[in-house]
N, CA, C and O atoms as a MOPAC input file, in Angstrom:
PM7 MOZYME 1SCF
protein

 N     61.72400 1    31.63400 1    88.84400 1
 C     61.99900 1    31.18200 1    87.48100 1
 C     60.78300 1    30.39100 1    86.98000 1
 O     60.28700 1    29.49600 1    87.66400 1
 N     60.33100 1    30.72400 1    85.81900 1
 C     59.17300 1    30.07200 1    85.21400 1
 C     59.59700 1    28.71800 1    84.61000 1
 O     60.60600 1    28.65600 1    83.90700 1
 N     58.84800 1    27.63800 1    84.87000 1
 C     59.21600 1    26.34000 1    84.29200 1
 C     59.06000 1    26.35400 1    82.77500 1
 O     58.19200 1    27.03700 1    82.23200 1
 N     59.91000 1    25.59300 1    82.10800 1
 C     59.89200 1    25.50200 1    80.64400 1
 C     59.86400 1    24.03600 1    80.25600 1
 O     60.66500 1    23.24500 1    80.75300 1
 N     58.94500 1    23.66900 1    79.37200 1
 C     58.84900 1    22.29100 1    78.89500 1
 C     59.93100 1    21.98200 1    77.87100 1
 O     60.45200 1    22.87300 1    77.20000 1
 N     60.25200 1    20.70900 1    77.76900 1
 C     61.14900 1    20.25200 1    76.71800 1
 C     60.46600 1    20.45700 1    75.37400 1
 O     59.23700 1    20.47100 1    75.30900 1
 N     61.24000 1    20.61700 1    74.29500 1
 C     60.59900 1    20.76600 1    72.98300 1
 C     59.87400 1    19.47100 1    72.59200 1
 O     60.32200 1    18.37300 1    72.92300 1
 N     58.75300 1    19.61800 1    71.88600 1
 C     58.00900 1    18.45700 1    71.40700 1
 C     58.68900 1    17.88700 1    70.16800 1
 O     59.15100 1    18.62400 1    69.29700 1
 N     58.73800 1    16.57700 1    70.11200 1
 C     59.30100 1    15.89100 1    68.94500 1
 C     58.27200 1    14.87800 1    68.47600 1
 O     57.61500 1    14.23200 1    69.29200 1
 N     58.12700 1    14.73600 1    67.16800 1
 C     57.08200 1    13.81800 1    66.68500 1
 C     57.63100 1    12.47500 1    66.20400 1
 O     56.86200 1    11.52600 1    66.05500 1
 N     58.91700 1    12.37000 1    65.96100 1
 C     59.55600 1    11.11700 1    65.53900 1
 C     58.90100 1    10.52600 1    64.28800 1
 O     58.83300 1     9.30600 1    64.13600 1
 N     58.42800 1    11.38300 1    63.40800 1
 C     57.80300 1    10.92700 1    62.16500 1
 C     58.85600 1    10.27200 1    61.26600 1
 O     60.04000 1    10.59600 1    61.35700 1
 N     58.42500 1     9.35500 1    60.40000 1
 C     59.36800 1     8.72400 1    59.46600 1
 C     60.14700 1     9.77500 1    58.67300 1
 O     59.57800 1    10.75200 1    58.18600 1
 N     61.45000 1     9.55700 1    58.55400 1
 C     62.30400 1    10.44800 1    57.79000 1
 C     62.85000 1    11.63300 1    58.56400 1
 O     63.62600 1    12.41200 1    58.01100 1
 N     62.46800 1    11.79900 1    59.83600 1
 C     62.96900 1    12.93000 1    60.62000 1
 C     64.28400 1    12.58400 1    61.29500 1
 O     64.60800 1    11.41600 1    61.51000 1
 N     65.02700 1    13.61900 1    61.62100 1
 C     66.29600 1    13.45200 1    62.33800 1
 C     66.04400 1    12.80300 1    63.69900 1
 O     66.81800 1    11.95500 1    64.14200 1
 N     64.95200 1    13.20700 1    64.36000 1
 C     64.63500 1    12.66500 1    65.67400 1
 C     64.42300 1    11.15700 1    65.62200 1
 O     64.90000 1    10.42500 1    66.49000 1
 N     63.70300 1    10.69700 1    64.59800 1
 C     63.43500 1     9.26400 1    64.47700 1
 C     64.72100 1     8.49100 1    64.20500 1
 O     64.94400 1     7.43000 1    64.78700 1
 N     65.56200 1     9.01700 1    63.32500 1
 C     66.83200 1     8.35000 1    63.02000 1
 C     67.70300 1     8.26200 1    64.26300 1
 O     68.34400 1     7.24000 1    64.50900 1
 N     67.72700 1     9.33200 1    65.04600 1
 C     68.50700 1     9.33700 1    66.28100 1
 C     67.98300 1     8.29900 1    67.26400 1
 O     68.76200 1     7.56200 1    67.86700 1
 N     66.66600 1     8.24000 1    67.42400 1
 C     66.06000 1     7.25600 1    68.31900 1
 C     66.37200 1     5.83600 1    67.86300 1
 O     66.69400 1     4.97800 1    68.68500 1
 N     66.28000 1     5.58300 1    66.56600 1
 C     66.56200 1     4.24000 1    66.05100 1
 C     68.02000 1     3.84900 1    66.29500 1
 O     68.30600 1     2.69300 1    66.60400 1
 N     68.93700 1     4.80000 1    66.15900 1
 C     70.35800 1     4.50600 1    66.42700 1
 C     70.56900 1     4.15200 1    67.89100 1
 O     71.27100 1     3.19100 1    68.20600 1
 N     69.96900 1     4.91900 1    68.77700 1
 C     70.13700 1     4.66500 1    70.20800 1
 C     69.53500 1     3.31500 1    70.58000 1
 O     70.14800 1     2.55600 1    71.33100 1
 N     68.34700 1     3.00200 1    70.07000 1
 C     67.73200 1     1.70600 1    70.37000 1
 C     68.58000 1     0.55700 1    69.84200 1
 O     68.69700 1    -0.47300 1    70.50600 1
 N     69.17200 1     0.71300 1    68.66700 1
 C     70.04700 1    -0.33300 1    68.11400 1
 C     71.28300 1    -0.50400 1    68.98700 1
 O     71.71600 1    -1.62700 1    69.24300 1
 N     71.85000 1     0.61300 1    69.44500 1
 C     73.01700 1     0.53600 1    70.33400 1
 C     72.66100 1    -0.16600 1    71.64000 1
 O     73.40700 1    -1.02400 1    72.11100 1
 N     71.51900 1     0.19900 1    72.22300 1
 C     71.09300 1    -0.42100 1    73.47800 1
 C     70.78600 1    -1.90100 1    73.29200 1
 O     71.06700 1    -2.70700 1    74.17900 1
 N     70.21500 1    -2.26300 1    72.15400 1
 C     69.87500 1    -3.66300 1    71.89900 1
 C     71.12000 1    -4.53500 1    71.83300 1
 O     71.07000 1    -5.71400 1    72.18500 1
 N     72.23500 1    -3.96800 1    71.38500 1
 C     73.46500 1    -4.73400 1    71.27700 1
 C     74.31300 1    -4.70800 1    72.53200 1
 O     75.30400 1    -5.43200 1    72.62800 1
 N     73.94000 1    -3.89000 1    73.48400 1
 C     74.73600 1    -3.73200 1    74.70800 1
 C     74.25700 1    -4.69500 1    75.79100 1
 O     73.15300 1    -5.23500 1    75.72300 1
 N     75.10300 1    -4.89400 1    76.77800 1
 C     74.69900 1    -5.68400 1    77.94100 1
 C     73.56800 1    -4.95900 1    78.65700 1
 O     73.55100 1    -3.72800 1    78.69200 1
 N     72.62700 1    -5.69600 1    79.22500 1
 C     71.54700 1    -5.04200 1    79.96700 1
 C     72.11700 1    -4.17500 1    81.09600 1
 O     73.10400 1    -4.54000 1    81.73500 1
 N     71.49100 1    -3.04100 1    81.32600 1
 C     71.96800 1    -2.13700 1    82.37600 1
 C     71.07400 1    -2.25100 1    83.60400 1
 O     69.89100 1    -2.57900 1    83.50600 1
 N     71.66000 1    -1.97300 1    84.75300 1
 C     70.89500 1    -1.95500 1    86.00200 1
 C     70.39000 1    -0.53600 1    86.23400 1
 O     71.17700 1     0.40800 1    86.29300 1
 N     69.09100 1    -0.39500 1    86.36500 1
 C     68.45500 1     0.90000 1    86.60200 1
 C     68.11000 1     0.97500 1    88.08300 1
 O     67.13900 1     0.37200 1    88.54000 1
 N     68.91200 1     1.71700 1    88.81400 1
 C     68.72100 1     1.79900 1    90.25800 1
 C     67.57100 1     2.74500 1    90.59700 1
 O     67.13300 1     3.53500 1    89.76100 1
 N     67.10000 1     2.65300 1    91.81600 1
 C     66.11300 1     3.59500 1    92.32300 1
 C     66.85800 1     4.85300 1    92.74300 1
 O     67.96700 1     4.76700 1    93.26900 1
 N     66.26400 1     6.01800 1    92.51800 1
 C     66.85500 1     7.26500 1    92.98100 1
 C     65.88700 1     7.89200 1    93.97000 1
 O     64.76900 1     8.25900 1    93.60800 1
 N     66.31700 1     8.01400 1    95.21000 1
 C     65.48400 1     8.56900 1    96.28000 1
 C     66.27900 1     9.67900 1    96.94500 1
 O     67.39600 1     9.46400 1    97.41500 1
 N     65.69200 1    10.86400 1    96.97800 1
 C     66.33500 1    12.05000 1    97.55700 1
 C     67.69100 1    12.31700 1    96.90800 1
 O     68.63900 1    12.72800 1    97.57700 1
 N     67.77300 1    12.07800 1    95.59300 1
 C     68.99300 1    12.34200 1    94.84600 1
 C     70.06800 1    11.28300 1    94.96500 1
 O     71.13400 1    11.41900 1    94.36400 1
 N     69.81600 1    10.23600 1    95.72500 1
 C     70.81300 1     9.17600 1    95.91700 1
 C     70.34800 1     7.90100 1    95.21900 1
 O     69.19600 1     7.48600 1    95.35300 1
 N     71.26200 1     7.29300 1    94.47500 1
 C     70.93700 1     6.02100 1    93.83900 1
 C     71.00700 1     4.90600 1    94.86400 1
 O     71.92800 1     4.82900 1    95.67700 1
 N     69.98900 1     4.03300 1    94.79700 1
 C     69.93000 1     2.91100 1    95.73300 1
 C     69.69300 1     1.63700 1    94.92800 1
 O     68.81200 1     1.59900 1    94.06900 1
 N     70.46600 1     0.60900 1    95.20100 1
 C     70.18300 1    -0.66500 1    94.53500 1
 C     68.83800 1    -1.20500 1    95.01300 1
 O     68.48800 1    -1.06700 1    96.18500 1
 N     68.09500 1    -1.81000 1    94.11100 1
 C     66.78800 1    -2.34800 1    94.48200 1
 C     66.91100 1    -3.57400 1    95.36300 1
 O     67.84000 1    -4.37000 1    95.22100 1
 N     65.97600 1    -3.71400 1    96.26200 1
 C     65.97400 1    -4.86700 1    97.15700 1
 C     64.79700 1    -5.79100 1    96.86300 1
 O     64.76000 1    -6.92000 1    97.35200 1
 N     63.83200 1    -5.31900 1    96.06700 1
 C     62.65000 1    -6.12300 1    95.75200 1
 C     62.90100 1    -7.04100 1    94.57000 1
 O     64.04000 1    -7.24300 1    94.14800 1
 N     61.81900 1    -7.59200 1    94.04600 1
 C     61.90700 1    -8.48200 1    92.89300 1
 C     62.38000 1    -7.72300 1    91.65900 1
 O     61.99900 1    -6.56800 1    91.46800 1
 N     63.21100 1    -8.35300 1    90.81100 1
 C     63.67100 1    -7.66500 1    89.59600 1
 C     62.53900 1    -7.52600 1    88.57600 1
 O     61.63300 1    -8.35700 1    88.50800 1
 N     62.61700 1    -6.45300 1    87.78700 1
 C     61.67800 1    -6.19500 1    86.70400 1
 C     62.49400 1    -6.01800 1    85.42400 1
 O     63.40700 1    -5.19300 1    85.37800 1
 N     62.17400 1    -6.77100 1    84.41100 1
 C     62.86500 1    -6.66200 1    83.12600 1
 C     62.35000 1    -5.42500 1    82.39500 1
 O     61.13900 1    -5.23800 1    82.27500 1
 N     63.25300 1    -4.58300 1    81.90700 1
 C     62.90400 1    -3.38400 1    81.15400 1
 C     63.12400 1    -3.69200 1    79.67800 1
 O     64.20400 1    -4.12700 1    79.27700 1
 N     62.08300 1    -3.46200 1    78.87300 1
 C     62.12800 1    -3.82400 1    77.45400 1
 C     61.87700 1    -2.60600 1    76.58200 1
 O     61.41800 1    -1.56800 1    77.05800 1
 N     62.18500 1    -2.74500 1    75.29700 1
 C     61.84500 1    -1.69800 1    74.34200 1
 C     60.32600 1    -1.61500 1    74.26100 1
 O     59.65600 1    -2.64700 1    74.22400 1
 N     59.77100 1    -0.40800 1    74.23200 1
 C     58.31400 1    -0.27500 1    74.24600 1
 C     57.62800 1    -0.87100 1    73.02300 1
 O     56.45700 1    -1.24200 1    73.09300 1
 N     58.33300 1    -0.96400 1    71.92000 1
 C     57.73400 1    -1.48100 1    70.69400 1
 C     58.18000 1    -2.91000 1    70.37800 1
 O     57.68500 1    -3.51500 1    69.42600 1
 N     59.09700 1    -3.44600 1    71.15500 1
 C     59.62000 1    -4.79300 1    70.91300 1
 C     59.87500 1    -5.44600 1    72.26600 1
 O     60.99000 1    -5.41300 1    72.78600 1
 N     58.84100 1    -6.03000 1    72.81800 1
 C     58.91100 1    -6.55400 1    74.18700 1
 C     59.86400 1    -7.72800 1    74.34900 1
 O     60.23300 1    -8.06700 1    75.47400 1
 N     60.26700 1    -8.35200 1    73.25700 1
 C     61.22200 1    -9.45100 1    73.37200 1
 C     62.66500 1    -8.94500 1    73.49000 1
 O     63.57600 1    -9.73200 1    73.75100 1
 N     62.87500 1    -7.65500 1    73.30400 1
 C     64.21600 1    -7.07900 1    73.35900 1
 C     64.43300 1    -6.37100 1    74.69100 1
 O     63.88900 1    -5.29100 1    74.92200 1
 N     65.22500 1    -6.97900 1    75.56400 1
 C     65.49700 1    -6.38900 1    76.86900 1
 C     66.51600 1    -5.26400 1    76.78900 1
 O     67.43800 1    -5.31400 1    75.97500 1
 N     66.35400 1    -4.25800 1    77.62300 1
 C     67.30300 1    -3.14500 1    77.70500 1
 C     68.04000 1    -3.14200 1    79.04100 1
 O     69.18800 1    -2.70400 1    79.12200 1
 N     67.38600 1    -3.62400 1    80.07200 1
 C     67.99400 1    -3.59700 1    81.39500 1
 C     67.05600 1    -4.18100 1    82.42100 1
 O     66.11200 1    -4.90000 1    82.09200 1
 N     67.33000 1    -3.86000 1    83.67400 1
 C     66.44000 1    -4.32800 1    84.73900 1
 C     66.41100 1    -3.30500 1    85.86000 1
 O     67.36200 1    -2.55700 1    86.08700 1
 N     65.28600 1    -3.30300 1    86.54500 1
 C     65.11000 1    -2.49000 1    87.73400 1
 C     64.46100 1    -3.37800 1    88.77600 1
 O     64.28400 1    -4.57300 1    88.53900 1
 N     64.10700 1    -2.83200 1    89.90800 1
 C     63.53900 1    -3.65000 1    90.97200 1
 C     62.28500 1    -3.00600 1    91.52800 1
 O     62.14700 1    -1.78200 1    91.54000 1
 N     61.37800 1    -3.84600 1    91.98600 1
 C     60.20300 1    -3.33900 1    92.69000 1
 C     60.67800 1    -2.74300 1    94.01800 1
 O     61.56900 1    -3.28100 1    94.67600 1
 N     60.07500 1    -1.64300 1    94.38500 1
 C     60.43700 1    -0.99800 1    95.64400 1
 C     59.88400 1    -1.80900 1    96.81100 1
 O     58.77600 1    -2.34200 1    96.74500 1
 N     60.65900 1    -1.89100 1    97.85800 1
 C     60.20900 1    -2.53600 1    99.09100 1
 C     59.52900 1    -1.47700 1    99.96400 1
 O     59.54400 1    -0.29100 1    99.63400 1
 N     58.94600 1    -1.90500 1   101.05700 1
 C     58.31500 1    -0.97600 1   101.98700 1
 C     59.27700 1     0.08600 1   102.48600 1
 O     58.89900 1     1.24900 1   102.62900 1
 N     60.50900 1    -0.30100 1   102.75100 1
 C     61.50900 1     0.65100 1   103.24400 1
 C     61.81300 1     1.70600 1   102.18600 1
 O     61.97600 1     2.88300 1   102.50800 1
 N     61.88700 1     1.29000 1   100.93200 1
 C     62.17300 1     2.24500 1    99.85900 1
 C     60.99000 1     3.17900 1    99.61800 1
 O     61.17900 1     4.36500 1    99.34600 1
 N     59.78500 1     2.65500 1    99.71600 1
 C     58.59700 1     3.49600 1    99.57200 1
 C     58.55200 1     4.52600 1   100.69300 1
 O     58.28000 1     5.70100 1   100.44500 1
 N     58.81400 1     4.09900 1   101.91700 1
 C     58.82400 1     5.02800 1   103.05100 1
 C     59.87400 1     6.11300 1   102.86200 1
 O     59.61400 1     7.28700 1   103.12700 1
 N     61.06000 1     5.72300 1   102.40500 1
 C     62.12700 1     6.70600 1   102.17700 1
 C     61.72300 1     7.69800 1   101.08900 1
 O     62.01900 1     8.88700 1   101.20200 1
 N     61.05700 1     7.23000 1   100.04500 1
 C     60.61600 1     8.11400 1    98.96200 1
 C     59.53200 1     9.08500 1    99.44800 1
 O     59.54600 1    10.26200 1    99.08800 1
 N     58.60700 1     8.59800 1   100.25500 1
 C     57.56400 1     9.46700 1   100.80400 1
 C     58.18300 1    10.53100 1   101.70900 1
 O     57.82700 1    11.70700 1   101.62800 1
 N     59.11100 1    10.11100 1   102.57200 1
 C     59.78400 1    11.07700 1   103.44900 1
 C     60.52600 1    12.13700 1   102.63800 1
 O     60.49600 1    13.31800 1   102.98300 1
 N     61.18800 1    11.72000 1   101.56900 1
 C     61.92300 1    12.67000 1   100.72100 1
 C     60.95100 1    13.62600 1   100.04200 1
 O     61.24000 1    14.81600 1    99.92500 1
 N     59.80700 1    13.12700 1    99.59500 1
 C     58.81000 1    13.98400 1    98.94400 1
 C     58.23300 1    14.99800 1    99.92900 1
 O     58.06100 1    16.16900 1    99.59000 1
 N     57.93800 1    14.55500 1   101.13000 1
 C     57.40700 1    15.46000 1   102.15600 1
 C     58.44200 1    16.53200 1   102.47700 1
 O     58.09800 1    17.70900 1   102.58900 1
 N     59.69300 1    16.14100 1   102.62400 1
 C     60.75200 1    17.11100 1   102.93300 1
 C     60.93100 1    18.10000 1   101.77900 1
 O     61.13600 1    19.29100 1   102.01400 1
 N     60.85600 1    17.62400 1   100.55100 1
 C     61.01800 1    18.50500 1    99.40100 1
 C     59.84300 1    19.46800 1    99.29500 1
 O     60.01800 1    20.61500 1    98.88400 1
 N     58.65500 1    19.01700 1    99.65900 1
 C     57.48300 1    19.88000 1    99.59600 1
 C     57.53700 1    21.01500 1   100.59700 1
 O     56.91800 1    22.06100 1   100.39900 1
 N     58.27400 1    20.80600 1   101.66700 1
 C     58.37800 1    21.83400 1   102.72100 1
 C     59.34200 1    22.93600 1   102.32900 1
 O     59.33600 1    24.00000 1   102.94900 1
 N     60.16100 1    22.71600 1   101.33000 1
 C     61.18700 1    23.71500 1   100.94300 1
 C     60.58800 1    24.89300 1   100.24200 1
 O     61.30800 1    25.81300 1    99.85500 1

């Protein structure tokens, strides 16, 4: 099967894409921050490292959630998963 890219969107002023993005960002801004777990080999894992605040790319004072820095154990697990996936 040949890979296919997602359609390109420009988010120009007045476009449906931009309005949709603005609605989602407004919804996220009003919601409780979400925890963004690490996903390694298809399994979600809670972070064990230091927390990292995730913010809106255009408004750094507006938090969206948090994730965690990967520890050595998580990095090793990710490398092992990548090596195993490459062998398939």
